[in-house]
XYZ file of C-alpha atoms in Angstrom:
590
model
C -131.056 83.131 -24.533
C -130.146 86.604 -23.009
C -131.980 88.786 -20.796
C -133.033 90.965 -23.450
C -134.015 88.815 -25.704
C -136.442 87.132 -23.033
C -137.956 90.314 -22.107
C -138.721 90.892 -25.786
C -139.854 86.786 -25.988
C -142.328 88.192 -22.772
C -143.333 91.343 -24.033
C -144.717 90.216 -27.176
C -146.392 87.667 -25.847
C -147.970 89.532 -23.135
C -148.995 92.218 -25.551
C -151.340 90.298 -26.862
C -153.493 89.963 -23.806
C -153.357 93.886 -23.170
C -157.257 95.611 -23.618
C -157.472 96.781 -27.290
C -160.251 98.830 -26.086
C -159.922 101.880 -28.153
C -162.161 104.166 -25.986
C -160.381 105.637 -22.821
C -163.049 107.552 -20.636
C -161.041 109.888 -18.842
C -162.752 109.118 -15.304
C -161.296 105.284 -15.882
C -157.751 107.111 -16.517
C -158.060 109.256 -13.383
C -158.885 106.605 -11.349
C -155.864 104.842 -12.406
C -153.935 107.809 -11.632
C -155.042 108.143 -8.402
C -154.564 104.867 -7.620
C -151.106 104.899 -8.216
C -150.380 108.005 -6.515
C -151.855 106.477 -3.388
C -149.455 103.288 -3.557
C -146.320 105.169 -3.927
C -147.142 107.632 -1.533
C -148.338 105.299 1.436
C -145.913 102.475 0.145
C -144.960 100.336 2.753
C -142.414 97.333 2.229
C -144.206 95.025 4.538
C -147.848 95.474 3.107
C -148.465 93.370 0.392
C -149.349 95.166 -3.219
C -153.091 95.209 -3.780
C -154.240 93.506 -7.117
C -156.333 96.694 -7.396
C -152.517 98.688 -8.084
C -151.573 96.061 -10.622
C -155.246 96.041 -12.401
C -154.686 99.932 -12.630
C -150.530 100.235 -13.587
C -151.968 98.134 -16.249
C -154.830 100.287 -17.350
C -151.576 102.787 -17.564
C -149.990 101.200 -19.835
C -152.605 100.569 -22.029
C -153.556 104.010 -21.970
C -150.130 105.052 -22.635
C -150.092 103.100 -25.604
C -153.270 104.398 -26.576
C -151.787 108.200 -26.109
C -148.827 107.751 -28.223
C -150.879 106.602 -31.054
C -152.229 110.234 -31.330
C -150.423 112.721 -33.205
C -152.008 115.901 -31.550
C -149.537 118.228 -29.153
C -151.829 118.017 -26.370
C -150.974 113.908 -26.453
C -147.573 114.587 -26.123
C -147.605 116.586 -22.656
C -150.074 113.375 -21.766
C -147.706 110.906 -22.958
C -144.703 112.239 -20.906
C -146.962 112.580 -17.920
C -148.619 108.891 -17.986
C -144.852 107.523 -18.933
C -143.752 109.217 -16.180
C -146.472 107.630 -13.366
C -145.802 104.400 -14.748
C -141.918 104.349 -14.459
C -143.058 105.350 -10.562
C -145.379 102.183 -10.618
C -142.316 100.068 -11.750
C -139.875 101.340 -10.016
C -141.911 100.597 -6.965
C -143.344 97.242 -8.255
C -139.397 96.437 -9.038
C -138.696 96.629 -5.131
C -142.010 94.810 -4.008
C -140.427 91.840 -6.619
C -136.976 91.955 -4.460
C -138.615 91.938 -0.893
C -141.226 89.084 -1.911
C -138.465 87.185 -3.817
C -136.440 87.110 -0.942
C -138.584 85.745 1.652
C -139.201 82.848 -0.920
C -136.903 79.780 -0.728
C -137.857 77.366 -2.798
C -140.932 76.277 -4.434
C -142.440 74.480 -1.528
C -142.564 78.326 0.372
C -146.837 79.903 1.043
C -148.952 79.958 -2.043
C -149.278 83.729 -1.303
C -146.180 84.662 -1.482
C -145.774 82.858 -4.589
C -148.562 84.003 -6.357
C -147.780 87.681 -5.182
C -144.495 87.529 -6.885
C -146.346 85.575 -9.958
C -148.969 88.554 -9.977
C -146.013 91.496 -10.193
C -144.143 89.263 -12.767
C -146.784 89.348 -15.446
C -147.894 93.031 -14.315
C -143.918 94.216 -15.263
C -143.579 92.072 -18.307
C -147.581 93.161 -19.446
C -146.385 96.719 -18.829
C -143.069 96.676 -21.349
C -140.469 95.836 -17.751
C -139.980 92.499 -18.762
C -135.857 93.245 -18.970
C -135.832 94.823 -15.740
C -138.520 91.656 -14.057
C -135.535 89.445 -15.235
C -133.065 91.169 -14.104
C -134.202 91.362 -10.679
C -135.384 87.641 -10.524
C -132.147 85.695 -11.887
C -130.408 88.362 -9.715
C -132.023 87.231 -6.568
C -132.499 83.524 -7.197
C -128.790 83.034 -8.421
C -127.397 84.060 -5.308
C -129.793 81.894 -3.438
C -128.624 78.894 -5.567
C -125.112 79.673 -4.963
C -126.266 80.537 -1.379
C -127.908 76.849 -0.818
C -124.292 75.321 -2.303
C -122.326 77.381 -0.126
C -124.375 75.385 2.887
C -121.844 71.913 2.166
C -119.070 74.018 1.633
C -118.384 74.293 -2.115
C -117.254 78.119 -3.181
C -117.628 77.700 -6.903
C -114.892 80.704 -7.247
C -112.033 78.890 -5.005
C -113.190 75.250 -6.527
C -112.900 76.442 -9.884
C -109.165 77.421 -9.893
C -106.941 76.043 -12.368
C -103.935 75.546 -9.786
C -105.645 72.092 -8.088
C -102.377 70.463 -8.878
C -100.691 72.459 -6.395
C -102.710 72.017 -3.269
C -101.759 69.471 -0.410
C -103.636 66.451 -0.510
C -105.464 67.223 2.348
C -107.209 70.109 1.150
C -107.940 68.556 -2.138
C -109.767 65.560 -0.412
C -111.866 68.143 1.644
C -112.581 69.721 -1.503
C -113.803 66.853 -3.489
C -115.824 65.552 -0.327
C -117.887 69.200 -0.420
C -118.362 68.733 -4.015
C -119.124 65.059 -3.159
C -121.693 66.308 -1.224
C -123.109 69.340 -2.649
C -123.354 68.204 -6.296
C -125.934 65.418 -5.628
C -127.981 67.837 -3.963
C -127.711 70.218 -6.374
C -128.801 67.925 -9.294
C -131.534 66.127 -7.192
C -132.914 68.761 -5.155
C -131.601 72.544 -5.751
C -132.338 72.966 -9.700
C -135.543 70.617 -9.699
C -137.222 73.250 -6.960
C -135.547 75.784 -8.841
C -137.285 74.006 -11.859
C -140.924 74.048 -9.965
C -140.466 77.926 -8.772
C -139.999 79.284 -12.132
C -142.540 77.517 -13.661
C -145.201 78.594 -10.990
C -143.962 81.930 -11.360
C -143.792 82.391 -15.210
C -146.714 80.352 -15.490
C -148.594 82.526 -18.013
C -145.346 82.325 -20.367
C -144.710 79.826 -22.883
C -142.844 76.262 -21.809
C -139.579 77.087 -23.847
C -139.326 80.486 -22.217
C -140.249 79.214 -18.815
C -137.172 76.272 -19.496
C -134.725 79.574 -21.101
C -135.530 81.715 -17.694
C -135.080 78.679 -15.514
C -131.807 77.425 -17.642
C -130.502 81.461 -17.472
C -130.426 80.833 -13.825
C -128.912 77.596 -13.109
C -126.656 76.721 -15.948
C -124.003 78.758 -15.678
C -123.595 77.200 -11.772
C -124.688 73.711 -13.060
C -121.755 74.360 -15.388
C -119.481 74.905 -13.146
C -119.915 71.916 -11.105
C -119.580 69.850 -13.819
C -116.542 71.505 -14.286
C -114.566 70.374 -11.585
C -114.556 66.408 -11.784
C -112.975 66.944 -14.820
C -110.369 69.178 -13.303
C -109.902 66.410 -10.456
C -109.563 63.821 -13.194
C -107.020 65.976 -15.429
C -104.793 68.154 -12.840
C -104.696 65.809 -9.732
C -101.698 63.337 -9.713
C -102.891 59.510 -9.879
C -101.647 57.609 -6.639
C -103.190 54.891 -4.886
C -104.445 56.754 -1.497
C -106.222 59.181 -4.069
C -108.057 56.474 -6.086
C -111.205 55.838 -3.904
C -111.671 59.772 -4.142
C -111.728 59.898 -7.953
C -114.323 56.790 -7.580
C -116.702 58.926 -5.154
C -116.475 61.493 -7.805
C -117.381 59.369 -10.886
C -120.327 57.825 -8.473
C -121.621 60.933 -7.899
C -121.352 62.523 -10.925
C -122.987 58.960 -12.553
C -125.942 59.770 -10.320
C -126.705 62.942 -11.314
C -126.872 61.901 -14.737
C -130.546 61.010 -15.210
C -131.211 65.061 -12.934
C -129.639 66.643 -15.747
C -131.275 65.114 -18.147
C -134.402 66.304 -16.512
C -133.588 69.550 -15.659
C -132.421 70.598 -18.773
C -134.455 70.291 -21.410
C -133.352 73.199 -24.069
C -130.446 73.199 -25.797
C -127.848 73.943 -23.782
C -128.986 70.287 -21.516
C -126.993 68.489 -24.552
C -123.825 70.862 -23.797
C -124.666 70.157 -19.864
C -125.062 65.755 -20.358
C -121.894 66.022 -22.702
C -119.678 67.528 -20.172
C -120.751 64.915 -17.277
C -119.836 62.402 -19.968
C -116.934 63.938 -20.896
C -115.760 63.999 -17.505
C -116.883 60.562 -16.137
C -114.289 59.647 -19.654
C -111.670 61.273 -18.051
C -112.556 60.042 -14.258
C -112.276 56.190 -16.186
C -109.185 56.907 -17.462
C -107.713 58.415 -14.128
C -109.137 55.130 -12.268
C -107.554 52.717 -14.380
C -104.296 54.772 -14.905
C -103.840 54.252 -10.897
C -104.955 50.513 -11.210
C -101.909 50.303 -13.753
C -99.803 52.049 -11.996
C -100.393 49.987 -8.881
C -99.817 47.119 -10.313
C -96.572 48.046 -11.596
C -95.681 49.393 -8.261
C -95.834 45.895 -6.853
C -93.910 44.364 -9.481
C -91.381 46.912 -8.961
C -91.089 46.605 -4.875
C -87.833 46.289 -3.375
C -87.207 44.849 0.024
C -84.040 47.117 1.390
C -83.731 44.665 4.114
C -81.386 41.390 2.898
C -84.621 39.085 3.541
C -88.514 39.883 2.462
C -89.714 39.621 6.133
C -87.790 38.133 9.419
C -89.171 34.934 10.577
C -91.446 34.460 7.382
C -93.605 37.013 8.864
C -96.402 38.628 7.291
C -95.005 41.629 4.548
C -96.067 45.180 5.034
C -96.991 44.631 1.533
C -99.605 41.957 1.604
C -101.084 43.561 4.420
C -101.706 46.565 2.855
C -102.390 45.539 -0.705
C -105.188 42.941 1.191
C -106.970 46.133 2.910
C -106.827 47.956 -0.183
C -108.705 45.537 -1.922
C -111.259 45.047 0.771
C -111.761 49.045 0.282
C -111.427 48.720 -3.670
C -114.477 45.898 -3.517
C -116.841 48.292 -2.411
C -116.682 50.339 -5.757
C -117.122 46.881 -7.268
C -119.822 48.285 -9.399
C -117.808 51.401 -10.622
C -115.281 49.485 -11.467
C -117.576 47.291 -13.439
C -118.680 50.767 -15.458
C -115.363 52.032 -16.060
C -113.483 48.601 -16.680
C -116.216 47.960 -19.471
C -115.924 51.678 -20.924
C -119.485 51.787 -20.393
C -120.208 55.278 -19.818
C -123.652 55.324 -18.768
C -126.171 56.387 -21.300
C -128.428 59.294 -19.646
C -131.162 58.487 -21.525
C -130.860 54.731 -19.796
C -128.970 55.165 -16.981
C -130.840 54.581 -13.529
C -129.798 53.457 -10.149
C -130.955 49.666 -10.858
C -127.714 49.254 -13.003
C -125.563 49.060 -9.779
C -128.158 46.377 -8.021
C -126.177 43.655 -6.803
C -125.485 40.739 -8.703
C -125.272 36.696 -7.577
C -122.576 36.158 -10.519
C -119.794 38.520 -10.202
C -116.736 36.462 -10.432
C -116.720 37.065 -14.021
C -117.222 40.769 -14.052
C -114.379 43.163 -14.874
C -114.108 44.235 -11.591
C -112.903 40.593 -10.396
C -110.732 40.059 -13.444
C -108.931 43.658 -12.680
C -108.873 42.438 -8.594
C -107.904 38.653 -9.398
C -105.052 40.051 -11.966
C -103.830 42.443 -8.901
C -103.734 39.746 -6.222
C -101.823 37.394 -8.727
C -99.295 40.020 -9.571
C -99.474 40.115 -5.777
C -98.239 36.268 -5.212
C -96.072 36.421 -8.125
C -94.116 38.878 -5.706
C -94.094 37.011 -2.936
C -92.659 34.012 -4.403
C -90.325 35.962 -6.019
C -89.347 37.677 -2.280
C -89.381 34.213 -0.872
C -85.840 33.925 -3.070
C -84.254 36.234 -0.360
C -84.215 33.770 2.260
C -81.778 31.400 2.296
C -83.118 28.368 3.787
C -85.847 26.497 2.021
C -88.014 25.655 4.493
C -88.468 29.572 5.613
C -89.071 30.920 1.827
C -92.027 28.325 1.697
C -93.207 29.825 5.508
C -93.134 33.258 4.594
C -95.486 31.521 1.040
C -97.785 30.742 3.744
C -97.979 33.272 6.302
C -98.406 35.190 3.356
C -101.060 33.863 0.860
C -103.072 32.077 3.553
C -103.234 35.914 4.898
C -104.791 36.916 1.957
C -107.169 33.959 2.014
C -108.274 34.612 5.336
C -108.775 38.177 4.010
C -110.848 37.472 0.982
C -113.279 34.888 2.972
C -114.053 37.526 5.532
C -115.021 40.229 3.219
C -116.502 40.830 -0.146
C -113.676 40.555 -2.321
C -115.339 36.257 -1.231
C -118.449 36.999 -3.583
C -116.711 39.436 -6.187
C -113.973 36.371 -6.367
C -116.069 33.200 -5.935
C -115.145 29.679 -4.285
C -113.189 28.840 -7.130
C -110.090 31.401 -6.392
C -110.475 30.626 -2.928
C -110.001 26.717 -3.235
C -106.786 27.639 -6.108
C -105.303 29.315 -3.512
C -105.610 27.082 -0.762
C -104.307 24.238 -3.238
C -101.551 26.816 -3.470
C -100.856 27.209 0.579
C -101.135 23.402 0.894
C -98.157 23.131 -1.871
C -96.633 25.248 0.422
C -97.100 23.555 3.588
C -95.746 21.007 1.615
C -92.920 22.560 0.680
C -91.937 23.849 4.039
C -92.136 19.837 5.559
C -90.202 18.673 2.912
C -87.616 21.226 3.138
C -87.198 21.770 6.639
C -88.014 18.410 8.078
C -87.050 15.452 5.775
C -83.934 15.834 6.720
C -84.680 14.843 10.220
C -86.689 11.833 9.372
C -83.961 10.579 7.351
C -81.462 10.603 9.814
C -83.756 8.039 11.752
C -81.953 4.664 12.405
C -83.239 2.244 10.610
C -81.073 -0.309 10.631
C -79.521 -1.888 14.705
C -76.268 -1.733 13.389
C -77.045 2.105 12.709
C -78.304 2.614 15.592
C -75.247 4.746 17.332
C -74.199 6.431 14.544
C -77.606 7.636 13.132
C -78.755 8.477 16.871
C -75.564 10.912 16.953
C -76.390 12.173 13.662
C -80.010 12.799 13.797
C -80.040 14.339 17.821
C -77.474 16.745 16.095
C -79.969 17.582 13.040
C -82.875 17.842 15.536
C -81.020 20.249 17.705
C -79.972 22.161 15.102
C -83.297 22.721 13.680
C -84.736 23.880 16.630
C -82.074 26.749 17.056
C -82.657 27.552 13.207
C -86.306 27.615 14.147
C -85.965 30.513 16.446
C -87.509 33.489 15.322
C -89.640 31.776 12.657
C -93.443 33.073 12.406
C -96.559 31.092 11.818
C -98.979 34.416 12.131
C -102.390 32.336 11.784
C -103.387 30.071 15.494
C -104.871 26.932 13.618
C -102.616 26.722 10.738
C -99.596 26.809 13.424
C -101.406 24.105 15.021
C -101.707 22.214 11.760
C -97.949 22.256 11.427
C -97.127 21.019 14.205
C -99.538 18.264 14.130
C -97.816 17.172 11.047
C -94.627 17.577 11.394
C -95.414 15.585 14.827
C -96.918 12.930 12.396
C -93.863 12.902 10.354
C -91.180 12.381 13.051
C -92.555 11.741 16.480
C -94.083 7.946 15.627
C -91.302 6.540 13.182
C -88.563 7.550 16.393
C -90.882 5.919 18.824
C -91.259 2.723 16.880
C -87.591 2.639 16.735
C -86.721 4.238 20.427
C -88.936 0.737 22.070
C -86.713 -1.433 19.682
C -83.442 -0.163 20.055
C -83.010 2.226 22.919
C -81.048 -0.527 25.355
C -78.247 -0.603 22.603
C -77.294 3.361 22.386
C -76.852 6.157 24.657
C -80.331 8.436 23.539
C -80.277 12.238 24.414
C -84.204 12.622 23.560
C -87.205 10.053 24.554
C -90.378 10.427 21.949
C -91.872 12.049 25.159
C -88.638 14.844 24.588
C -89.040 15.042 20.618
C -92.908 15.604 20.665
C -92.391 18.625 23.279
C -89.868 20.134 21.675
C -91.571 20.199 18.767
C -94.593 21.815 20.433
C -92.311 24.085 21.974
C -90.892 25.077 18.733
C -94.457 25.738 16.956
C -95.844 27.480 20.389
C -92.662 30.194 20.158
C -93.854 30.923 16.183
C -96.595 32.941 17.141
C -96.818 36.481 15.884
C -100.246 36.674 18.597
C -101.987 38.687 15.306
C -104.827 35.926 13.865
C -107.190 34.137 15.211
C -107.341 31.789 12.739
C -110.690 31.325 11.703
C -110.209 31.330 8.072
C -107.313 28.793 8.377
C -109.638 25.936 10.100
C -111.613 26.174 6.886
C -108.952 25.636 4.812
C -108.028 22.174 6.997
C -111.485 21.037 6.891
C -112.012 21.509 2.978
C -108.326 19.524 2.503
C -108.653 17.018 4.799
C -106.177 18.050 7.070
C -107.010 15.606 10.021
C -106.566 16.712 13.202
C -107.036 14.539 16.508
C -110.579 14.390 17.872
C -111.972 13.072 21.071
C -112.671 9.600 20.519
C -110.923 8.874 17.246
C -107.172 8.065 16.002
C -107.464 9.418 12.801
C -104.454 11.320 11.614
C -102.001 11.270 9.095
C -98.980 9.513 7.883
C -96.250 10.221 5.808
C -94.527 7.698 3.899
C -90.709 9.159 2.821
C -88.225 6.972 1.399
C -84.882 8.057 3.031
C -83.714 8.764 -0.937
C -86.329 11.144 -1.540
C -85.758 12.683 1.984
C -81.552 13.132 1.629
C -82.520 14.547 -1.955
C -85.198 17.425 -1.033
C -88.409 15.349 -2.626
C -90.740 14.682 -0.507
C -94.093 12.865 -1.443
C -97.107 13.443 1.019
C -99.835 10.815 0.816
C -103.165 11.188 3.243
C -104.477 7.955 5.198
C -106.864 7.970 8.096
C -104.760 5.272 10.596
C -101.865 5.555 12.146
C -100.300 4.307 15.985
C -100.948 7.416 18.328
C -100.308 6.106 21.345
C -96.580 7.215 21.940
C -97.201 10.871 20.421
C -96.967 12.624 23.461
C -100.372 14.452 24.812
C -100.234 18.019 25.477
């Protein structure tokens, strides 16, 4: 609704509360008169206007109406004359609106100052200066709205431009944060005073005109915020670094949506929900564009180096993609909204729809983070391929997914996830572990004598394997403390007791380079060197306890033992079965 058009809307209905009284005395009218001669010549901006001035620039009016209803020349000269005191009245009346409006700042400002303004508002629109009230109020209160916005930052000019595409990162970010932080306050606090001031201003008017003047003020700045998440969401390049950004956005703009439903209550509130929904549409799309495109950015990663990581060591990858996620499973709930294409309905929507839940794991939000972390593994294995020994591809398998164990126990990703991908995945590490003794080790064990008349010949032949493990060994990484500790206790399991048994039986009929005492401590040396010094560990001694690992304890034997057929061993296969005895007592204590 224009200006004009809302002066008229005022005007007629204030014309029907005007004094019909036909019969002007003309002491009444000179009273009047003099009255408003007085104000404007002893006006003074910081003295509030008397209701006696507005009760008799009234009076004026209605006498000036009365006056042009007569038809005789001596009306006319009156007319001119009245018109002319009046236009005084308003012109004055106009600036007493400006000074009072401007030392109000919201709705919550003195009762007097409020009804003041109030009091001049209906005077001007009773008198037939309802365009030029307007005028003057959405003048003055627009530029405080913009003025309040300008307070976090956000220039609605600069925000608005079309070349967003073009700026540096940087700037962008501090862009969206301002709007991040402005357009909440905006929506909850700026228009709903804005709301409340108008209405205790125009309260004489009708509701639809008090919602057009209120609307005439605010929209066109409401408008404009809502404006630029879609510009974000359209113009600004998807990457990963930029995706927790366009998820602040479609938070905040999801907020807001129940404000603007309030606020706007006349037509163009269907024109101002439609754009927020428009836009959080587009902010979905941008969200789950980057998800895609991260995920295909995995799949596509290429090592330049000839092997994934040295040692087996933790991949720059993993690590990244595993704090990534952490960040990603705070927006859990967003991601819930968006995966679903559930836009949220404003005539619904309210903050309990993002209350936590006990039962996320099948949420979309899991299934998009569970489908990431597999594409995630599929990787590594297929990185593991670089290496060229066995045992290592299956280390680098463990350094790396018990990483991103130890990573999802310790954060939320745990509940978003549940127990059930946590035990899959330690199944998975355990294969590993597996794979890594059976690969790197039974090759050892099956160059144990086992036979006397062996004895020299298999000595030679497995001191030489041993040795040249170790020195293979060099450099290798075991990044987590307790799951280096677990190797070693196993691979200790696996060698250490089968050479003792046959070191006490044999050892006066061949020349031995190593005593179990030797082979236990070099295999503790070995394990003690393959520390990256960069976990503690914690998560690993859950995954021990859950599989029955079994680790020595004060004042039990129970261990493990391996039984290998020397077949299996010389062929890669390696079958690993779990019992609770087995002869400790020459395993070397460290």
């Amino acid at each position: 609704m224009s200006t004009t058009t809302l002066s008229s809307t005022l005007s007629s209905s204030a014309s029907l509360r005007l004094n019909r009284n036909t019969s002007y005395h003309s002491t009444r009218v000179a009273d009047s008169t003099t009255s408003v001669h007085s104000f404007i010549s002893r006006w003074d901006p910081q003295t509030s206007v008397s209701s006696g001035f507005l009760r008799a620039t009234t009076h004026l009016h209605s006498y000036l109406l009365h006056v042009a209803r007569s038809a005789s020349r001596s009306a006319h000269h009156e007319l001119i004359r009245t018109n002319f005191i009046l236009q005084s009245a308003m012109s004055r009346l106009d600036q007493e609106l400006k000074n009072h409006l401007m030392s109000i700042t919201d709705a919550h400002s003195t009762p007097e100052a409020i009804s003041t303004v109030s009091s001049i508002v209906q005077t001007m629109i009773s008198t037939g200066y309802g365009e030029e009230c307007l005028n003057t109020y959405q003048s003055i209160r627009r530029s405080a709205v913009t003025s309040q916005l300008t307070e976090f930052g956000f220039d609605l000019s600069t925000y608005l431009s079309k070349n967003l595409a073009k700026l540096k990162w940087d700037k962008l970010e501090i862009m969206i944060k301002s709007w991040i932080d402005a357009a909440p306050v905006a929506f909850h606090s700026i228009f709903s005073n804005e709301r409340q001031l108008s209405d205790r201003i125009f309260v004489s008017s009708q509701e639809s005109v008090r919602d057009a003047i209120f609307e005439s003020i605010v929209y066109d700045t409401a408008s404009k915020l809502l404006s630029f998440p879609e510009l974000v969401a359209i113009r600004v390049r998807p990457s990963p670094e930029k995706l927790f950004r366009l998820l602040d956005v479609y938070d905040a703009l999801s907020d807001i949506l129940p404000d603007i439903k309030s606020s706007f209550k006349s037509f163009p509130a269907s024109e101002a929900q439609q754009k927020a929904i428009s836009s959080l549409k587009k902010l979905s799309d941008a969200v789950q564009g980057t998800l895609s495109d991260l995920e295909k950015a995995i799949q596509k990663n290429r090592v330049k180096p000839r092997v994934a990581a040295p040692g087996g060591a933790l991949l720059p990858l993993t690590r990244y993609m595993m704090n990534y996620l952490i960040s990603l499973s705070d927006y859990d709930h967003s991601l819930n909204a968006l995966e679903s294409n559930m836009t949220p309905d404003p005539t619904k929507y309210n903050s309990s729809s993002f209350e936590s839940s006990d039962n996320l794991q099948d949420s979309p939000a899991s299934i998009r983070i569970a489908r990431l972390l597999l594409v995630l593994v599929q990787k590594l294995e297929s990185k593991a391929e670089s290496y060229r020994d066995n045992s290592l591809s299956y280390l680098f398998l463990t350094n790396n997914v018990n990483y991103m164990i130890n990573k999802v126990e310790t954060s939320r990703l745990n509940n978003i996830l549940g127990e059930e991908w946590v035990v899959a995945h330690i199944s998975k590490v355990r294969r590993y572990v597996e794979g890594h003794l059976r690969s790197g080790w039974a090759s050892v064990y099956a160059a144990l004598p086992v036979k006397e008349k062996e004895a020299v010949d298999r000595i030679q032949r497995f001191e030489t394997i041993f040795q040249k493990v170790l020195e293979e060994r060099e450099g290798w990484v075991v990044i987590d403390a307790a799951m280096r500790e677990e190797i070693r206790l196993l691979v200790e399991a696996m060698v250490v007791p089968p050479y003792s048994s046959w070191h006490r039986a044999y050892q006066g009929n061949a020349t031995v380079r190593f005593s179990p005492h030797d082979v236990a401590k070099q295999i503790a040396m070995l394990y003690e060197g393959l520390n990256s010094g960069s976990s503690s560990g914690s998560g690993s001694a859950k995954f021990l306890r859950r599989f029955g690992r079994y680790l020595r304890r004060k004042g039990t034997d129970s261990s493990v033992t391996y039984q290998i057929e020397n077949e299996e061993a010389q062929s890669g296969k390696l079958s690993l079965q779990y019992q609770t005895r087995y002869d400790t007592g020459h395993v070397c204590k460290h």
